[in-house]
Amino acid sequence: MKSYLVIGLGLFGQALARQLCKLGADVLAMDVSSHLVQQVASDVTHAVVGDAKDKEVLRALGAKEFDCAVIAIGNDLAASVLVAMNLMELGVPYIVCKAHDETHRKVLEKLGVNRVVIPEQENAQRLGRSLHSHNVLEYIELSEEYGILEVPAPKGWTGKSIRDLNIRARLGINIIAVESGRKTNVSPSAEYVIQAEDILVVLGDTYSLEELQKL
């Protein structure tokens, strides 16, 4: 079981802490506000009131024992930098930090934070992809180059097997699951025949996924 330390329990921090716990992770959520800690306490493994800007507080909580620490303390650049430095000095193996804008991101990346996210920006990019392609049901960005797309099966594919379509060779994508009605076929075989109402979950690079949307 992976363990996470989530620091800062605003809307983003609370949502993340709850989601990680739902996925089966061990989650310690902390904030300087007792009110915010109480809001999430029943939904995570542990919730504590504490100031992560104090390295000794993090040490007492056993921060270095967590697989990952997420700094979600909002728009205060100085505070996020100090907390990140504390976590790195304590030896936390992987640190993710929420940033407010690109300047905030660059500072944190230069500091050595493993991953910096700007939730508003990433959500906007994801929404933009969905709005631009009316047939896209869901898009998950794995990196700048790769993603997972959930899309209705193209009409021209109905009645043909995955082998016959030669999708991997022609388009450079992999079908990782097929949703047919209430059933989900994970890693379908090459002999699987595409049905008219199938929803395909495909993995590929950005260019290949864009080409798929044109079919």
PDB file of C-alpha atoms in Angstrom:
ATOM      1  CA  MET A   1       0.000   0.000   0.000  1.00  0.00           C
ATOM      2  CA  LYS A   2       1.397   3.395  -0.973  1.00  0.00           C
ATOM      3  CA  SER A   3       1.457   6.188   1.578  1.00  0.00           C
ATOM      4  CA  TYR A   4       0.927   9.886   0.990  1.00  0.00           C
ATOM      5  CA  LEU A   5       1.347  13.013   3.063  1.00  0.00           C
ATOM      6  CA  VAL A   6      -1.013  15.750   1.833  1.00  0.00           C
ATOM      7  CA  ILE A   7      -0.148  19.201   3.141  1.00  0.00           C
ATOM      8  CA  GLY A   8      -2.812  21.888   2.768  1.00  0.00           C
ATOM      9  CA  LEU A   9      -6.504  21.084   2.837  1.00  0.00           C
ATOM     10  CA  GLY A  10      -8.143  23.618   0.583  1.00  0.00           C
ATOM     11  CA  LEU A  11     -10.457  22.373  -2.160  1.00  0.00           C
ATOM     12  CA  PHE A  12      -7.610  20.786  -4.130  1.00  0.00           C
ATOM     13  CA  GLY A  13      -5.915  19.211  -1.110  1.00  0.00           C
ATOM     14  CA  GLN A  14      -9.125  17.771   0.284  1.00  0.00           C
ATOM     15  CA  ALA A  15     -10.230  16.348  -3.067  1.00  0.00           C
ATOM     16  CA  LEU A  16      -6.827  14.769  -3.629  1.00  0.00           C
ATOM     17  CA  ALA A  17      -6.601  13.291  -0.126  1.00  0.00           C
ATOM     18  CA  ARG A  18     -10.066  11.743  -0.421  1.00  0.00           C
ATOM     19  CA  GLN A  19      -9.373  10.329  -3.882  1.00  0.00           C
ATOM     20  CA  LEU A  20      -6.075   8.759  -2.835  1.00  0.00           C
ATOM     21  CA  CYS A  21      -7.789   7.144   0.140  1.00  0.00           C
ATOM     22  CA  LYS A  22     -10.583   5.797  -2.098  1.00  0.00           C
ATOM     23  CA  LEU A  23      -7.901   4.219  -4.256  1.00  0.00           C
ATOM     24  CA  GLY A  24      -6.636   2.297  -1.248  1.00  0.00           C
ATOM     25  CA  ALA A  25      -3.693   4.438  -0.207  1.00  0.00           C
ATOM     26  CA  ASP A  26      -2.623   5.318   3.321  1.00  0.00           C
ATOM     27  CA  VAL A  27      -3.157   9.090   3.593  1.00  0.00           C
ATOM     28  CA  LEU A  28      -2.080  11.538   6.279  1.00  0.00           C
ATOM     29  CA  ALA A  29      -3.694  14.934   5.686  1.00  0.00           C
ATOM     30  CA  MET A  30      -2.500  18.042   7.518  1.00  0.00           C
ATOM     31  CA  ASP A  31      -3.282  21.736   7.696  1.00  0.00           C
ATOM     32  CA  VAL A  32      -2.814  24.620  10.117  1.00  0.00           C
ATOM     33  CA  SER A  33      -6.603  24.996  10.260  1.00  0.00           C
ATOM     34  CA  SER A  34      -8.395  22.664  12.674  1.00  0.00           C
ATOM     35  CA  HIS A  35     -11.636  23.394  10.815  1.00  0.00           C
ATOM     36  CA  LEU A  36     -10.256  22.088   7.518  1.00  0.00           C
ATOM     37  CA  VAL A  37      -8.707  19.073   9.223  1.00  0.00           C
ATOM     38  CA  GLN A  38     -12.089  18.196  10.739  1.00  0.00           C
ATOM     39  CA  GLN A  39     -13.738  18.402   7.302  1.00  0.00           C
ATOM     40  CA  VAL A  40     -11.549  15.647   5.901  1.00  0.00           C
ATOM     41  CA  ALA A  41     -10.804  13.597   9.022  1.00  0.00           C
ATOM     42  CA  SER A  42     -13.454  10.941   8.436  1.00  0.00           C
ATOM     43  CA  ASP A  43     -12.398  10.383   4.812  1.00  0.00           C
ATOM     44  CA  VAL A  44      -8.643   9.747   5.208  1.00  0.00           C
ATOM     45  CA  THR A  45      -6.418   7.429   7.231  1.00  0.00           C
ATOM     46  CA  HIS A  46      -5.136  10.179   9.547  1.00  0.00           C
ATOM     47  CA  ALA A  47      -5.681  13.936   9.753  1.00  0.00           C
ATOM     48  CA  VAL A  48      -3.671  16.287  11.936  1.00  0.00           C
ATOM     49  CA  VAL A  49      -3.347  19.983  12.684  1.00  0.00           C
ATOM     50  CA  GLY A  50       0.214  21.157  12.077  1.00  0.00           C
ATOM     51  CA  ASP A  51       2.431  23.718  10.374  1.00  0.00           C
ATOM     52  CA  ALA A  52       4.575  22.088   7.675  1.00  0.00           C
ATOM     53  CA  LYS A  53       6.809  25.164   7.605  1.00  0.00           C
ATOM     54  CA  ASP A  54       8.237  23.803  10.857  1.00  0.00           C
ATOM     55  CA  LYS A  55      10.627  21.007   9.914  1.00  0.00           C
ATOM     56  CA  GLU A  56      10.421  19.474  13.387  1.00  0.00           C
ATOM     57  CA  VAL A  57       6.663  19.047  12.993  1.00  0.00           C
ATOM     58  CA  LEU A  58       7.240  17.102   9.780  1.00  0.00           C
ATOM     59  CA  ARG A  59       9.983  15.080  11.400  1.00  0.00           C
ATOM     60  CA  ALA A  60       7.688  14.157  14.300  1.00  0.00           C
ATOM     61  CA  LEU A  61       5.049  12.993  11.818  1.00  0.00           C
ATOM     62  CA  GLY A  62       7.580  10.696  10.156  1.00  0.00           C
ATOM     63  CA  ALA A  63       7.469  12.552   6.821  1.00  0.00           C
ATOM     64  CA  LYS A  64      10.423  10.660   5.361  1.00  0.00           C
ATOM     65  CA  GLU A  65       8.557   7.363   5.758  1.00  0.00           C
ATOM     66  CA  PHE A  66       5.897   8.382   3.228  1.00  0.00           C
ATOM     67  CA  ASP A  67       6.238   7.345  -0.406  1.00  0.00           C
ATOM     68  CA  CYS A  68       5.116  10.771  -1.585  1.00  0.00           C
ATOM     69  CA  ALA A  69       4.342  14.191  -0.137  1.00  0.00           C
ATOM     70  CA  VAL A  70       1.966  16.587  -1.869  1.00  0.00           C
ATOM     71  CA  ILE A  71       2.196  20.302  -1.082  1.00  0.00           C
ATOM     72  CA  ALA A  72      -1.218  21.821  -1.783  1.00  0.00           C
ATOM     73  CA  ILE A  73      -1.040  24.981   0.294  1.00  0.00           C
ATOM     74  CA  GLY A  74      -2.297  27.426  -2.300  1.00  0.00           C
ATOM     75  CA  ASN A  75      -0.807  30.606  -3.690  1.00  0.00           C
ATOM     76  CA  ASP A  76       1.875  31.335  -1.087  1.00  0.00           C
ATOM     77  CA  LEU A  77       5.141  30.823  -2.978  1.00  0.00           C
ATOM     78  CA  ALA A  78       7.364  31.432   0.048  1.00  0.00           C
ATOM     79  CA  ALA A  79       5.447  28.908   2.132  1.00  0.00           C
ATOM     80  CA  SER A  80       5.486  26.198  -0.547  1.00  0.00           C
ATOM     81  CA  VAL A  81       9.223  26.700  -1.098  1.00  0.00           C
ATOM     82  CA  LEU A  82       9.941  26.414   2.626  1.00  0.00           C
ATOM     83  CA  VAL A  83       7.813  23.287   2.990  1.00  0.00           C
ATOM     84  CA  ALA A  84       9.458  21.726  -0.078  1.00  0.00           C
ATOM     85  CA  MET A  85      12.909  22.420   1.349  1.00  0.00           C
ATOM     86  CA  ASN A  86      11.903  20.868   4.666  1.00  0.00           C
ATOM     87  CA  LEU A  87      10.636  17.728   2.940  1.00  0.00           C
ATOM     88  CA  MET A  88      13.767  17.381   0.831  1.00  0.00           C
ATOM     89  CA  GLU A  89      16.034  17.834   3.850  1.00  0.00           C
ATOM     90  CA  LEU A  90      14.075  15.130   5.663  1.00  0.00           C
ATOM     91  CA  GLY A  91      14.570  12.738   2.748  1.00  0.00           C
ATOM     92  CA  VAL A  92      11.033  12.382   1.387  1.00  0.00           C
ATOM     93  CA  PRO A  93      11.539  10.326  -1.806  1.00  0.00           C
ATOM     94  CA  TYR A  94       8.980  12.031  -4.065  1.00  0.00           C
ATOM     95  CA  ILE A  95       7.517  15.505  -3.736  1.00  0.00           C
ATOM     96  CA  VAL A  96       4.615  16.966  -5.709  1.00  0.00           C
ATOM     97  CA  CYS A  97       3.724  20.625  -5.356  1.00  0.00           C
ATOM     98  CA  LYS A  98       0.745  22.679  -6.476  1.00  0.00           C
ATOM     99  CA  ALA A  99       1.700  25.939  -8.186  1.00  0.00           C
ATOM    100  CA  HIS A 100      -0.342  29.054  -8.843  1.00  0.00           C
ATOM    101  CA  ASP A 101       1.253  30.065 -12.155  1.00  0.00           C
ATOM    102  CA  GLU A 102       4.253  29.457 -14.417  1.00  0.00           C
ATOM    103  CA  THR A 103       6.588  31.612 -12.307  1.00  0.00           C
ATOM    104  CA  HIS A 104       5.644  29.580  -9.240  1.00  0.00           C
ATOM    105  CA  ARG A 105       6.226  26.397 -11.249  1.00  0.00           C
ATOM    106  CA  LYS A 106       9.699  27.445 -12.432  1.00  0.00           C
ATOM    107  CA  VAL A 107      10.844  28.324  -8.914  1.00  0.00           C
ATOM    108  CA  LEU A 108       9.702  24.957  -7.551  1.00  0.00           C
ATOM    109  CA  GLU A 109      11.242  23.009 -10.429  1.00  0.00           C
ATOM    110  CA  LYS A 110      14.595  24.775  -9.937  1.00  0.00           C
ATOM    111  CA  LEU A 111      14.372  23.925  -6.263  1.00  0.00           C
ATOM    112  CA  GLY A 112      14.217  20.244  -7.199  1.00  0.00           C
ATOM    113  CA  VAL A 113      10.557  19.345  -6.629  1.00  0.00           C
ATOM    114  CA  ASN A 114       9.840  16.104  -8.524  1.00  0.00           C
ATOM    115  CA  ARG A 115       6.568  17.249 -10.054  1.00  0.00           C
ATOM    116  CA  VAL A 116       4.807  20.610 -10.157  1.00  0.00           C
ATOM    117  CA  VAL A 117       1.135  20.862 -11.127  1.00  0.00           C
ATOM    118  CA  ILE A 118      -1.098  23.821 -11.936  1.00  0.00           C
ATOM    119  CA  PRO A 119      -4.556  22.245 -11.463  1.00  0.00           C
ATOM    120  CA  GLU A 120      -6.510  25.044 -13.122  1.00  0.00           C
ATOM    121  CA  GLN A 121      -4.282  24.960 -16.208  1.00  0.00           C
ATOM    122  CA  GLU A 122      -4.292  21.166 -16.524  1.00  0.00           C
ATOM    123  CA  ASN A 123      -8.073  20.997 -16.101  1.00  0.00           C
ATOM    124  CA  ALA A 124      -8.479  23.706 -18.746  1.00  0.00           C
ATOM    125  CA  GLN A 125      -6.310  21.756 -21.203  1.00  0.00           C
ATOM    126  CA  ARG A 126      -8.295  18.613 -20.536  1.00  0.00           C
ATOM    127  CA  LEU A 127     -11.611  20.437 -20.991  1.00  0.00           C
ATOM    128  CA  GLY A 128     -10.342  22.043 -24.180  1.00  0.00           C
ATOM    129  CA  ARG A 129      -9.558  18.670 -25.713  1.00  0.00           C
ATOM    130  CA  SER A 130     -13.024  17.392 -24.833  1.00  0.00           C
ATOM    131  CA  LEU A 131     -14.824  20.445 -26.217  1.00  0.00           C
ATOM    132  CA  HIS A 132     -12.758  20.514 -29.400  1.00  0.00           C
ATOM    133  CA  SER A 133     -13.561  16.871 -30.173  1.00  0.00           C
ATOM    134  CA  HIS A 134     -17.266  16.287 -29.648  1.00  0.00           C
ATOM    135  CA  ASN A 135     -16.870  12.504 -29.762  1.00  0.00           C
ATOM    136  CA  VAL A 136     -14.297  12.340 -26.948  1.00  0.00           C
ATOM    137  CA  LEU A 137     -15.847  11.127 -23.697  1.00  0.00           C
ATOM    138  CA  GLU A 138     -12.739  11.354 -21.518  1.00  0.00           C
ATOM    139  CA  TYR A 139      -9.097  12.258 -21.910  1.00  0.00           C
ATOM    140  CA  ILE A 140      -6.336  11.565 -19.387  1.00  0.00           C
ATOM    141  CA  GLU A 141      -2.984  13.215 -20.053  1.00  0.00           C
ATOM    142  CA  LEU A 142      -0.127  10.955 -18.974  1.00  0.00           C
ATOM    143  CA  SER A 143       2.581  13.341 -20.158  1.00  0.00           C
ATOM    144  CA  GLU A 144       3.075  16.010 -22.811  1.00  0.00           C
ATOM    145  CA  GLU A 145       3.429  13.250 -25.421  1.00  0.00           C
ATOM    146  CA  TYR A 146       1.062  10.484 -24.309  1.00  0.00           C
ATOM    147  CA  GLY A 147      -2.501  10.101 -23.126  1.00  0.00           C
ATOM    148  CA  ILE A 148      -5.455   7.765 -22.674  1.00  0.00           C
ATOM    149  CA  LEU A 149      -8.608   8.470 -24.659  1.00  0.00           C
ATOM    150  CA  GLU A 150     -12.124   7.139 -24.156  1.00  0.00           C
ATOM    151  CA  VAL A 151     -14.030   7.365 -27.430  1.00  0.00           C
ATOM    152  CA  PRO A 152     -16.970   5.695 -29.218  1.00  0.00           C
ATOM    153  CA  ALA A 153     -15.843   3.077 -31.747  1.00  0.00           C
ATOM    154  CA  PRO A 154     -15.579   4.601 -35.250  1.00  0.00           C
ATOM    155  CA  LYS A 155     -18.434   3.466 -37.483  1.00  0.00           C
ATOM    156  CA  GLY A 156     -16.025   1.968 -40.012  1.00  0.00           C
ATOM    157  CA  TRP A 157     -14.689  -0.418 -37.370  1.00  0.00           C
ATOM    158  CA  THR A 158     -18.019  -2.128 -36.598  1.00  0.00           C
ATOM    159  CA  GLY A 159     -17.965  -5.861 -37.293  1.00  0.00           C
ATOM    160  CA  LYS A 160     -14.185  -6.031 -37.650  1.00  0.00           C
ATOM    161  CA  SER A 161     -11.725  -7.625 -35.276  1.00  0.00           C
ATOM    162  CA  ILE A 162      -8.836  -5.763 -33.691  1.00  0.00           C
ATOM    163  CA  ARG A 163      -6.483  -7.992 -35.696  1.00  0.00           C
ATOM    164  CA  ASP A 164      -8.212  -7.139 -38.988  1.00  0.00           C
ATOM    165  CA  LEU A 165      -8.111  -3.423 -38.230  1.00  0.00           C
ATOM    166  CA  ASN A 166      -4.367  -3.634 -37.497  1.00  0.00           C
ATOM    167  CA  ILE A 167      -4.814  -0.608 -35.271  1.00  0.00           C
ATOM    168  CA  ARG A 168      -1.430  -0.650 -33.592  1.00  0.00           C
ATOM    169  CA  ALA A 169       0.492  -0.717 -36.852  1.00  0.00           C
ATOM    170  CA  ARG A 170      -1.756   1.735 -38.735  1.00  0.00           C
ATOM    171  CA  LEU A 171      -2.413   4.316 -36.033  1.00  0.00           C
ATOM    172  CA  GLY A 172       0.190   3.663 -33.358  1.00  0.00           C
ATOM    173  CA  ILE A 173      -2.388   3.180 -30.613  1.00  0.00           C
ATOM    174  CA  ASN A 174      -3.288   0.330 -28.283  1.00  0.00           C
ATOM    175  CA  ILE A 175      -6.815  -0.583 -27.219  1.00  0.00           C
ATOM    176  CA  ILE A 176      -6.455  -1.230 -23.495  1.00  0.00           C
ATOM    177  CA  ALA A 177     -10.146  -1.808 -22.745  1.00  0.00           C
ATOM    178  CA  VAL A 178     -13.556  -2.003 -24.399  1.00  0.00           C
ATOM    179  CA  GLU A 179     -16.767  -1.016 -22.640  1.00  0.00           C
ATOM    180  CA  SER A 180     -19.705  -2.859 -24.108  1.00  0.00           C
ATOM    181  CA  GLY A 181     -22.956  -2.084 -22.317  1.00  0.00           C
ATOM    182  CA  ARG A 182     -22.326  -2.758 -18.638  1.00  0.00           C
ATOM    183  CA  LYS A 183     -19.364  -5.032 -19.322  1.00  0.00           C
ATOM    184  CA  THR A 184     -15.739  -3.954 -19.533  1.00  0.00           C
ATOM    185  CA  ASN A 185     -13.262  -6.098 -21.441  1.00  0.00           C
ATOM    186  CA  VAL A 186      -9.788  -5.216 -20.182  1.00  0.00           C
ATOM    187  CA  SER A 187      -6.941  -5.909 -22.624  1.00  0.00           C
ATOM    188  CA  PRO A 188      -9.183  -7.402 -25.336  1.00  0.00           C
ATOM    189  CA  SER A 189      -7.675 -10.102 -27.551  1.00  0.00           C
ATOM    190  CA  ALA A 190      -6.805  -9.540 -31.212  1.00  0.00           C
ATOM    191  CA  GLU A 191      -9.861 -11.622 -32.143  1.00  0.00           C
ATOM    192  CA  TYR A 192     -12.300  -9.268 -30.417  1.00  0.00           C
ATOM    193  CA  VAL A 193     -14.891  -7.935 -32.889  1.00  0.00           C
ATOM    194  CA  ILE A 194     -15.837  -4.274 -32.494  1.00  0.00           C
ATOM    195  CA  GLN A 195     -19.556  -3.658 -31.917  1.00  0.00           C
ATOM    196  CA  ALA A 196     -21.511  -0.549 -32.900  1.00  0.00           C
ATOM    197  CA  GLU A 197     -22.124   0.609 -29.330  1.00  0.00           C
ATOM    198  CA  ASP A 198     -18.626  -0.118 -27.999  1.00  0.00           C
ATOM    199  CA  ILE A 199     -16.657   2.512 -26.106  1.00  0.00           C
ATOM    200  CA  LEU A 200     -12.919   2.152 -26.639  1.00  0.00           C
ATOM    201  CA  VAL A 201     -10.236   3.094 -24.120  1.00  0.00           C
ATOM    202  CA  VAL A 202      -7.046   3.630 -26.074  1.00  0.00           C
ATOM    203  CA  LEU A 203      -3.445   4.532 -25.248  1.00  0.00           C
ATOM    204  CA  GLY A 204      -1.181   6.424 -27.613  1.00  0.00           C
ATOM    205  CA  ASP A 205       0.852   9.514 -28.357  1.00  0.00           C
ATOM    206  CA  THR A 206      -0.869  12.859 -28.881  1.00  0.00           C
ATOM    207  CA  TYR A 207      -0.612  12.776 -32.681  1.00  0.00           C
ATOM    208  CA  SER A 208      -2.030   9.246 -32.963  1.00  0.00           C
ATOM    209  CA  LEU A 209      -4.940  10.048 -30.660  1.00  0.00           C
ATOM    210  CA  GLU A 210      -5.754  13.153 -32.717  1.00  0.00           C
ATOM    211  CA  GLU A 211      -5.750  11.024 -35.881  1.00  0.00           C
ATOM    212  CA  LEU A 212      -8.142   8.560 -34.241  1.00  0.00           C
ATOM    213  CA  GLN A 213     -10.592  11.364 -33.512  1.00  0.00           C
ATOM    214  CA  LYS A 214     -10.796  12.157 -37.224  1.00  0.00           C
ATOM    215  CA  LEU A 215     -12.136   8.706 -38.135  1.00  0.00           C
TER     216      LEU A 215
END
